[in-house]
Amino acid sequence: MATINQNFLNLKESYLFSDIAKRVSAYQEAHPEAEIIRLGIGDVTRPLAPAIAEEMARASLEMAKAETFKGYGPEQGYGFLKRAILEHDFAARGVSLSEDEIFVSDGAKSDCGNFGDILGADNVVAITEPAYPVYIDTNLMAGRQVKFIECRAENGFLPEVPDFKADILYLCSPNNPTGAVLSKEQLRAFVDYANANGTLLIFDSAYEQFISDGALPHSIYEVEGAKRCAVEIRSFSKTAGFTGIRCGYTVVPHELTARDAAGNEVPLNRLWNRRQTTRFNGASYISQRGAAAYYTPEGRAQCRENVAYYMENAKLIARTVRGLGIPAIGGDNAPYIWMQCPDGLDSWSFFDLLLERAQVVGTPGVGFGAAGEGWFRLTAFGTQEHTARAMERFTNLFGK
Ligand SMILES: *Cc1c(COP(=O)(O)O)cnc(C)c1O
């Protein structure tokens, strides 16, 4: 009989979103008239930018003509998209990379998980907590030892360089779920740590387009020495509304290496290319045309408008919560507001209280790891009408 990957038995079942759904539907059943507002949504809700939708329509009609039909494309992504990425995401910020350092994919979640394919099971992995659950579970599936870097309220939930030696370290900035953003100096401390310890940094910048503070870095490669120690993973999901379309990319610099069993340094770019060409046949031509349209002046302007719409919500939530004297971070350069549960309540008790007394739904912080206990995530992805109404209810409930 076949055997399973035993590591899967080490995963904790995640009931977070199903538990939330259960509690919400039980409440709605008991109170059919209640108008429940969801500020727990982790998915974008604004429709696709017209410039992107039109380009994807044009690309699909290209596929319907013999002269312009496209079959398999390059596994690493089409040149037209990689050149747009290099110009707008990197050269514009003073970062010089080459086309073969960009690997286009079907999204950041896949890349976060798949990258482990080329890394040994004996690596010690450090993950900042609270965390996007994908980092933890994909490493447990591979049988790696995971250690946590607990982020604390006193530090504004910003991670600190670990006091232990990690072989692999995940960073997410702007952060989901906390909304905290690392400054260039803070990022530099991680890059220096990584270069001193031979640590591979996996930098998830899925939310970089939500940064408005001009001093904050968008890419880890803005820090000197990062090409020797870091891969960067990006996504069109939150920036351009691609959660259902699927497109992202990973940067693997040529300088980046890891050790083989004999102690030789092997370029990860070569290994990742081998992995992708073997296991992946590229993101769809239509998605990549849509992603390229994001970089046109119209596409950018339309997507910026959507981001600005969400950030209006973020600012309103942050202003309201802080105005009520409740400690909260995020919301300035990220679509997440991470608030402390009032009156010393734990995350789930506050979830219940908010549902019962204000008919507002958020996400219990403990669902992102033990370091999130006593905290709560609100997201800016609702409509402005719903968000404003939810904040009125907050004020009525918590205003003195
Ligand atoms: C949403 C999100 C992503 C994006 O994932 P896709 O697979 O590209 O949709 C990546 N990382 C974090 C932290 C996210 O919240």
Short mmCIF file of C-alpha atoms and ligand atoms in Angstrom, two decimals:
data_model
loop_
_atom_site.label_atom_id
_atom_site.label_comp_id
_atom_site.label_asym_id
_atom_site.label_seq_id
_atom_site.Cartn_x
_atom_site.Cartn_y
_atom_site.Cartn_z
CA MET A 1 0.00 0.00 0.00
CA ALA A 2 1.17 3.53 -0.71
CA THR A 3 2.26 5.57 2.27
CA ILE A 4 1.53 9.19 2.93
CA ASN A 5 3.83 12.12 3.57
CA GLN A 6 3.85 11.69 7.34
CA ASN A 7 4.55 15.40 7.83
CA PHE A 8 0.93 16.15 6.93
CA LEU A 9 -0.06 14.61 10.26
CA ASN A 10 1.90 17.37 12.01
CA LEU A 11 -0.30 20.12 10.56
CA LYS A 12 -2.85 21.72 12.82
CA GLU A 13 -6.28 21.83 11.25
CA SER A 14 -7.13 25.43 10.55
CA TYR A 15 -10.67 26.12 11.58
CA LEU A 16 -10.28 29.89 11.65
CA PHE A 17 -12.43 30.89 8.70
CA SER A 18 -14.89 28.02 9.05
CA ASP A 19 -15.30 28.85 12.76
CA ILE A 20 -15.98 32.47 11.85
CA ALA A 21 -18.52 31.43 9.21
CA LYS A 22 -20.26 29.10 11.67
CA ARG A 23 -20.60 31.75 14.37
CA VAL A 24 -21.81 34.35 11.87
CA SER A 25 -24.47 32.09 10.35
CA ALA A 26 -25.66 30.97 13.80
CA TYR A 27 -26.06 34.62 14.79
CA GLN A 28 -27.83 35.50 11.53
CA GLU A 29 -30.23 32.58 12.00
CA ALA A 30 -31.11 33.74 15.51
CA HIS A 31 -31.40 37.37 14.35
CA PRO A 32 -32.73 37.32 10.78
CA GLU A 33 -33.19 41.10 10.76
CA ALA A 34 -29.58 41.86 11.75
CA GLU A 35 -27.49 43.60 9.12
CA ILE A 36 -24.07 42.05 9.58
CA ILE A 37 -21.05 43.96 8.23
CA ARG A 38 -17.95 41.98 7.33
CA LEU A 39 -14.62 43.63 8.05
CA GLY A 40 -12.86 40.30 8.06
CA ILE A 41 -12.60 39.97 4.29
CA GLY A 42 -9.12 39.04 3.10
CA ASP A 43 -10.06 39.34 -0.57
CA VAL A 44 -10.35 42.41 -2.75
CA THR A 45 -13.87 43.42 -3.77
CA ARG A 46 -13.45 46.21 -6.35
CA PRO A 47 -14.04 45.04 -9.94
CA LEU A 48 -11.17 44.66 -12.39
CA ALA A 49 -9.71 47.86 -13.88
CA PRO A 50 -11.23 48.43 -17.37
CA ALA A 51 -7.78 48.80 -18.98
CA ILE A 52 -6.86 45.32 -17.70
CA ALA A 53 -10.19 43.70 -18.57
CA GLU A 54 -10.08 45.13 -22.12
CA GLU A 55 -6.53 43.92 -22.65
CA MET A 56 -7.50 40.43 -21.46
CA ALA A 57 -10.49 40.43 -23.82
CA ARG A 58 -8.20 41.43 -26.68
CA ALA A 59 -5.74 38.67 -25.69
CA SER A 60 -8.47 36.04 -25.65
CA LEU A 61 -9.56 37.08 -29.17
CA GLU A 62 -5.94 36.76 -30.27
CA MET A 63 -6.17 33.16 -29.11
CA ALA A 64 -9.14 32.63 -31.45
CA LYS A 65 -7.13 33.37 -34.60
CA ALA A 66 -4.69 30.93 -36.18
CA GLU A 67 -2.13 33.69 -36.87
CA THR A 68 -2.03 34.90 -33.26
CA PHE A 69 -2.92 31.75 -31.30
CA LYS A 70 -0.55 31.01 -28.42
CA GLY A 71 0.15 27.56 -27.01
CA TYR A 72 2.61 26.89 -24.21
CA GLY A 73 4.56 30.01 -23.34
CA PRO A 74 7.92 30.32 -21.63
CA GLU A 75 7.71 28.68 -18.17
CA GLN A 76 9.40 31.76 -16.68
CA GLY A 77 6.86 34.18 -18.15
CA TYR A 78 6.62 36.30 -21.29
CA GLY A 79 9.28 38.93 -21.99
CA PHE A 80 6.67 41.67 -22.43
CA LEU A 81 5.56 41.25 -18.81
CA LYS A 82 9.03 40.73 -17.34
CA ARG A 83 10.29 43.91 -19.05
CA ALA A 84 7.36 45.91 -17.65
CA ILE A 85 8.07 44.49 -14.17
CA LEU A 86 11.78 45.37 -14.39
CA GLU A 87 11.08 48.90 -15.53
CA HIS A 88 8.22 49.88 -13.21
CA ASP A 89 8.71 47.79 -10.07
CA PHE A 90 12.51 47.90 -9.88
CA ALA A 91 14.39 50.31 -12.20
CA ALA A 92 12.00 53.08 -11.11
CA ARG A 93 13.17 52.46 -7.52
CA GLY A 94 16.84 52.27 -8.41
CA VAL A 95 17.02 48.46 -8.46
CA SER A 96 18.68 46.84 -11.44
CA LEU A 97 17.71 43.24 -12.21
CA SER A 98 17.76 41.19 -15.40
CA GLU A 99 14.92 39.42 -17.19
CA ASP A 100 16.13 35.97 -16.22
CA GLU A 101 15.95 36.88 -12.52
CA ILE A 102 12.15 37.28 -12.79
CA PHE A 103 9.90 34.19 -12.69
CA VAL A 104 6.24 34.89 -13.46
CA SER A 105 3.79 32.55 -11.74
CA ASP A 106 0.13 31.93 -11.01
CA GLY A 107 0.38 33.81 -7.72
CA ALA A 108 2.37 34.52 -4.59
CA LYS A 109 0.81 31.75 -2.53
CA SER A 110 2.06 29.09 -4.94
CA ASP A 111 5.55 30.61 -4.98
CA CYS A 112 5.69 30.87 -1.17
CA GLY A 113 4.96 27.16 -0.95
CA ASN A 114 6.78 25.90 -4.04
CA PHE A 115 10.08 27.61 -3.33
CA GLY A 116 10.69 25.07 -0.57
CA ASP A 117 11.01 22.38 -3.29
CA ILE A 118 14.60 23.45 -3.94
CA LEU A 119 15.56 23.72 -0.24
CA GLY A 120 16.65 20.96 2.12
CA ALA A 121 14.42 19.46 4.80
CA ASP A 122 17.18 20.02 7.37
CA ASN A 123 16.94 23.84 7.29
CA VAL A 124 15.81 25.64 10.45
CA VAL A 125 13.06 28.07 9.43
CA ALA A 126 12.24 31.31 11.26
CA ILE A 127 8.78 32.79 10.83
CA THR A 128 7.61 36.08 12.28
CA GLU A 129 4.40 35.66 14.23
CA PRO A 130 1.52 36.59 13.88
CA ALA A 131 1.88 35.18 10.36
CA TYR A 132 0.23 34.44 7.02
CA PRO A 133 -0.41 30.69 7.65
CA VAL A 134 1.06 29.53 4.31
CA TYR A 135 4.65 30.06 5.53
CA ILE A 136 4.21 27.72 8.48
CA ASP A 137 2.16 24.95 6.91
CA THR A 138 4.25 24.57 3.75
CA ASN A 139 7.39 24.17 5.87
CA LEU A 140 5.72 21.65 8.17
CA MET A 141 4.64 19.69 5.07
CA ALA A 142 8.31 19.53 4.05
CA GLY A 143 9.29 18.30 7.52
CA ARG A 144 11.33 21.38 8.43
CA GLN A 145 11.80 22.66 11.95
CA VAL A 146 9.94 25.96 12.39
CA LYS A 147 10.89 28.54 15.03
CA PHE A 148 8.93 31.69 15.68
CA ILE A 149 10.04 35.28 15.97
CA GLU A 150 7.31 36.67 18.21
CA CYS A 151 6.30 40.20 17.31
CA ARG A 152 5.19 42.20 20.32
CA ALA A 153 2.93 45.15 20.91
CA GLU A 154 5.78 47.20 22.51
CA ASN A 155 7.56 47.11 19.13
CA GLY A 156 4.47 47.94 17.11
CA PHE A 157 4.44 44.27 16.04
CA LEU A 158 7.60 44.81 14.00
CA PRO A 159 9.84 41.74 13.97
CA GLU A 160 13.35 41.85 15.39
CA VAL A 161 16.37 40.00 14.13
CA PRO A 162 16.30 36.58 15.87
CA ASP A 163 18.71 35.68 18.68
CA PHE A 164 19.12 32.21 17.13
CA LYS A 165 20.58 31.03 13.85
CA ALA A 166 17.99 30.50 11.13
CA ASP A 167 18.75 28.99 7.72
CA ILE A 168 15.58 30.42 6.15
CA LEU A 169 13.62 33.46 7.38
CA TYR A 170 10.27 34.76 6.14
CA LEU A 171 9.41 38.46 6.17
CA CYS A 172 6.14 40.03 5.06
CA SER A 173 6.06 43.83 4.77
CA PRO A 174 3.58 45.53 4.67
CA ASN A 175 2.38 42.76 6.93
CA ASN A 176 -0.72 40.62 6.78
CA PRO A 177 -2.26 40.51 9.41
CA THR A 178 -0.71 43.36 11.43
CA GLY A 179 -0.35 46.13 8.84
CA ALA A 180 3.14 46.87 10.24
CA VAL A 181 5.74 48.01 7.70
CA LEU A 182 9.52 47.65 8.02
CA SER A 183 11.63 50.76 7.45
CA LYS A 184 14.74 50.59 5.32
CA GLU A 185 16.92 50.51 8.45
CA GLN A 186 14.90 47.68 9.97
CA LEU A 187 15.08 45.75 6.70
CA ARG A 188 18.81 46.40 6.57
CA ALA A 189 19.22 44.71 9.98
CA PHE A 190 17.67 41.53 8.52
CA VAL A 191 19.80 41.68 5.38
CA ASP A 192 22.95 42.10 7.49
CA TYR A 193 21.87 39.24 9.77
CA ALA A 194 21.20 37.04 6.73
CA ASN A 195 24.52 37.79 5.06
CA ALA A 196 26.39 37.16 8.33
CA ASN A 197 24.61 33.85 9.01
CA GLY A 198 24.10 32.44 5.52
CA THR A 199 20.33 32.83 5.96
CA LEU A 200 17.97 32.82 2.99
CA LEU A 201 15.35 35.58 3.34
CA ILE A 202 11.98 35.05 1.70
CA PHE A 203 10.48 38.52 1.38
CA ASP A 204 6.75 38.72 0.66
CA SER A 205 5.81 42.18 -0.61
CA ALA A 206 2.28 41.42 -1.82
CA TYR A 207 1.08 44.73 -0.31
CA GLU A 208 3.86 47.09 -1.43
CA GLN A 209 1.40 49.15 -3.52
CA PHE A 210 -0.44 50.13 -0.33
CA ILE A 211 2.60 52.07 0.93
CA SER A 212 2.08 55.82 0.82
CA ASP A 213 4.99 56.96 3.02
CA GLY A 214 7.72 57.84 0.52
CA ALA A 215 10.50 56.85 2.92
CA LEU A 216 9.41 53.19 3.21
CA PRO A 217 11.04 50.56 0.97
CA HIS A 218 8.88 48.66 -1.54
CA SER A 219 11.49 46.05 -2.42
CA ILE A 220 14.08 44.32 -0.27
CA TYR A 221 16.60 44.98 -3.06
CA GLU A 222 16.53 48.65 -2.13
CA VAL A 223 18.82 47.49 0.69
CA GLU A 224 22.49 46.97 -0.20
CA GLY A 225 23.51 43.31 -0.10
CA ALA A 226 19.96 41.89 -0.41
CA LYS A 227 20.64 40.23 -3.76
CA ARG A 228 23.08 37.91 -2.00
CA CYS A 229 20.53 36.69 0.55
CA ALA A 230 16.92 37.27 -0.55
CA VAL A 231 14.18 36.19 -2.90
CA GLU A 232 11.21 38.53 -3.24
CA ILE A 233 7.67 37.37 -3.93
CA ARG A 234 5.04 39.68 -5.41
CA SER A 235 1.44 39.39 -6.47
CA PHE A 236 -1.02 41.23 -8.70
CA SER A 237 -3.84 39.99 -6.45
CA LYS A 238 -4.28 42.91 -4.04
CA THR A 239 -2.75 45.58 -6.28
CA ALA A 240 -4.70 44.87 -9.45
CA GLY A 241 -7.64 42.73 -8.31
CA PHE A 242 -6.13 39.46 -9.58
CA THR A 243 -7.26 37.15 -6.76
CA GLY A 244 -9.45 35.31 -9.26
CA ILE A 245 -7.33 35.88 -12.38
CA ARG A 246 -4.03 34.60 -10.85
CA CYS A 247 -0.65 36.14 -11.56
CA GLY A 248 2.40 36.93 -9.47
CA TYR A 249 6.16 36.66 -9.70
CA THR A 250 9.29 35.76 -7.78
CA VAL A 251 12.70 37.40 -8.06
CA VAL A 252 15.69 35.08 -7.72
CA PRO A 253 18.93 37.07 -8.15
CA HIS A 254 21.92 35.42 -9.82
CA GLU A 255 24.14 36.18 -6.78
CA LEU A 256 21.91 34.16 -4.44
CA THR A 257 23.29 30.75 -3.44
CA ALA A 258 22.71 27.95 -0.94
CA ARG A 259 24.95 25.08 0.12
CA ASP A 260 24.90 21.51 -1.21
CA ALA A 261 25.84 18.49 0.95
CA ALA A 262 29.51 18.84 -0.02
CA GLY A 263 29.54 22.49 1.08
CA ASN A 264 29.60 23.98 -2.43
CA GLU A 265 27.52 27.08 -3.15
CA VAL A 266 24.80 26.42 -5.72
CA PRO A 267 22.99 29.32 -7.46
CA LEU A 268 19.31 29.21 -6.50
CA ASN A 269 18.32 30.90 -9.78
CA ARG A 270 19.49 27.81 -11.68
CA LEU A 271 17.72 25.42 -9.31
CA TRP A 272 14.46 27.40 -9.34
CA ASN A 273 14.54 27.54 -13.13
CA ARG A 274 14.97 23.76 -13.20
CA ARG A 275 12.09 23.33 -10.76
CA GLN A 276 9.76 25.64 -12.68
CA THR A 277 10.54 24.20 -16.12
CA THR A 278 9.87 20.72 -14.74
CA ARG A 279 6.76 21.30 -12.68
CA PHE A 280 5.14 24.43 -14.13
CA ASN A 281 4.00 25.37 -17.62
CA GLY A 282 3.66 29.09 -17.09
CA ALA A 283 0.88 31.46 -16.10
CA SER A 284 -1.80 31.84 -18.76
CA TYR A 285 -1.07 34.19 -21.66
CA ILE A 286 -4.30 36.05 -20.95
CA SER A 287 -3.42 36.68 -17.28
CA GLN A 288 0.05 37.86 -18.25
CA ARG A 289 -1.40 40.28 -20.83
CA GLY A 290 -3.72 41.56 -18.10
CA ALA A 291 -0.80 41.94 -15.70
CA ALA A 292 1.19 43.83 -18.36
CA ALA A 293 -1.79 46.18 -18.83
CA TYR A 294 -1.50 47.03 -15.14
CA TYR A 295 1.78 48.79 -16.01
CA THR A 296 0.23 51.04 -18.70
CA PRO A 297 -0.63 54.62 -17.65
CA GLU A 298 -4.40 53.84 -17.71
CA GLY A 299 -3.99 50.53 -15.89
CA ARG A 300 -1.87 52.10 -13.17
CA ALA A 301 -4.21 55.05 -12.72
CA GLN A 302 -7.26 52.79 -12.43
CA CYS A 303 -5.58 50.39 -9.99
CA ARG A 304 -4.28 53.30 -7.90
CA GLU A 305 -7.86 54.50 -7.62
CA ASN A 306 -8.91 51.12 -6.23
CA VAL A 307 -6.03 51.08 -3.77
CA ALA A 308 -6.93 54.65 -2.73
CA TYR A 309 -10.54 53.53 -2.21
CA TYR A 310 -9.43 50.77 0.18
CA MET A 311 -7.00 53.10 1.94
CA GLU A 312 -9.83 55.58 2.63
CA ASN A 313 -11.47 52.72 4.52
CA ALA A 314 -8.21 51.87 6.26
CA LYS A 315 -7.73 55.44 7.44
CA LEU A 316 -11.31 55.71 8.67
CA ILE A 317 -11.00 52.46 10.63
CA ALA A 318 -7.61 53.40 12.11
CA ARG A 319 -8.80 56.91 13.03
CA THR A 320 -12.01 55.65 14.63
CA VAL A 321 -10.40 52.85 16.62
CA ARG A 322 -7.52 55.02 17.86
CA GLY A 323 -9.93 57.87 18.58
CA LEU A 324 -11.77 55.55 20.94
CA GLY A 325 -8.53 55.07 22.86
CA ILE A 326 -8.03 51.51 21.61
CA PRO A 327 -4.39 50.68 20.76
CA ALA A 328 -4.11 49.83 17.06
CA ILE A 329 -1.45 49.65 14.38
CA GLY A 330 -1.56 49.47 10.59
CA GLY A 331 -3.96 51.20 8.26
CA ASP A 332 -1.44 53.84 7.15
CA ASN A 333 0.55 51.86 4.60
CA ALA A 334 -1.43 48.61 4.58
CA PRO A 335 -5.08 47.59 4.16
CA TYR A 336 -5.09 45.93 7.61
CA ILE A 337 -5.78 47.40 11.04
CA TRP A 338 -4.54 45.35 13.96
CA MET A 339 -6.32 46.41 17.14
CA GLN A 340 -6.02 45.33 20.73
CA CYS A 341 -9.17 43.72 22.11
CA PRO A 342 -10.63 46.13 24.70
CA ASP A 343 -10.95 45.26 28.40
CA GLY A 344 -8.35 42.50 28.22
CA LEU A 345 -10.66 40.24 26.22
CA ASP A 346 -9.16 37.35 24.30
CA SER A 347 -9.53 37.36 20.51
CA TRP A 348 -12.53 35.04 20.30
CA SER A 349 -14.44 36.69 23.19
CA PHE A 350 -14.03 40.03 21.43
CA PHE A 351 -15.16 38.44 18.15
CA ASP A 352 -18.38 37.31 19.87
CA LEU A 353 -18.91 40.65 21.59
CA LEU A 354 -18.47 42.59 18.36
CA LEU A 355 -20.83 40.28 16.50
CA GLU A 356 -23.51 40.41 19.18
CA ARG A 357 -23.31 44.07 20.13
CA ALA A 358 -22.37 45.70 16.79
CA GLN A 359 -23.08 43.02 14.17
CA VAL A 360 -19.55 43.54 12.84
CA VAL A 361 -17.29 40.64 11.85
CA GLY A 362 -13.49 40.72 12.01
CA THR A 363 -10.74 38.13 12.34
CA PRO A 364 -9.48 36.93 15.75
CA GLY A 365 -5.75 37.64 15.96
CA VAL A 366 -5.04 34.31 17.64
CA GLY A 367 -5.92 32.69 14.29
CA PHE A 368 -2.54 33.97 13.02
CA GLY A 369 -0.62 32.34 15.86
CA ALA A 370 -0.30 32.54 19.62
CA ALA A 371 1.42 35.95 19.38
CA GLY A 372 -1.89 37.32 18.06
CA GLU A 373 -3.93 36.43 21.17
CA GLY A 374 -5.76 39.45 22.54
CA TRP A 375 -5.60 41.20 19.15
CA PHE A 376 -8.00 41.47 16.25
CA ARG A 377 -7.69 42.13 12.49
CA LEU A 378 -9.98 44.50 10.58
CA THR A 379 -9.62 44.81 6.81
CA ALA A 380 -10.18 47.72 4.45
CA PHE A 381 -11.62 45.59 1.62
CA GLY A 382 -15.30 46.34 2.31
CA THR A 383 -17.36 49.06 0.64
CA GLN A 384 -17.00 52.61 1.98
CA GLU A 385 -20.70 52.61 2.96
CA HIS A 386 -20.37 49.43 5.01
CA THR A 387 -17.09 50.50 6.55
CA ALA A 388 -18.52 53.87 7.62
CA ARG A 389 -21.56 52.18 9.17
CA ALA A 390 -19.37 49.67 11.00
CA MET A 391 -17.33 52.53 12.44
CA GLU A 392 -20.51 54.31 13.64
CA ARG A 393 -21.37 51.14 15.49
CA PHE A 394 -17.86 51.04 16.99
CA THR A 395 -18.30 54.59 18.22
CA ASN A 396 -21.71 53.82 19.70
CA LEU A 397 -20.41 50.71 21.43
CA PHE A 398 -17.04 51.93 22.74
CA GLY A 399 -17.49 55.74 22.93
CA LYS A 400 -17.78 56.97 26.49
C1 LIG B 1 -2.97 37.77 -0.43
C2 LIG B 1 -1.57 37.45 -0.06
C3 LIG B 1 -0.68 36.94 -1.01
C4 LIG B 1 -1.11 36.79 -2.45
O1 LIG B 1 -1.39 35.54 -2.85
P1 LIG B 1 -1.83 35.22 -4.35
O2 LIG B 1 -1.61 33.75 -4.40
O3 LIG B 1 -0.91 35.95 -5.29
O4 LIG B 1 -3.25 35.62 -4.51
C5 LIG B 1 0.62 36.66 -0.63
N1 LIG B 1 1.03 36.90 0.62
C6 LIG B 1 0.23 37.45 1.54
C7 LIG B 1 0.77 37.76 2.88
C8 LIG B 1 -1.10 37.72 1.24
O5 LIG B 1 -1.91 38.23 2.16
#
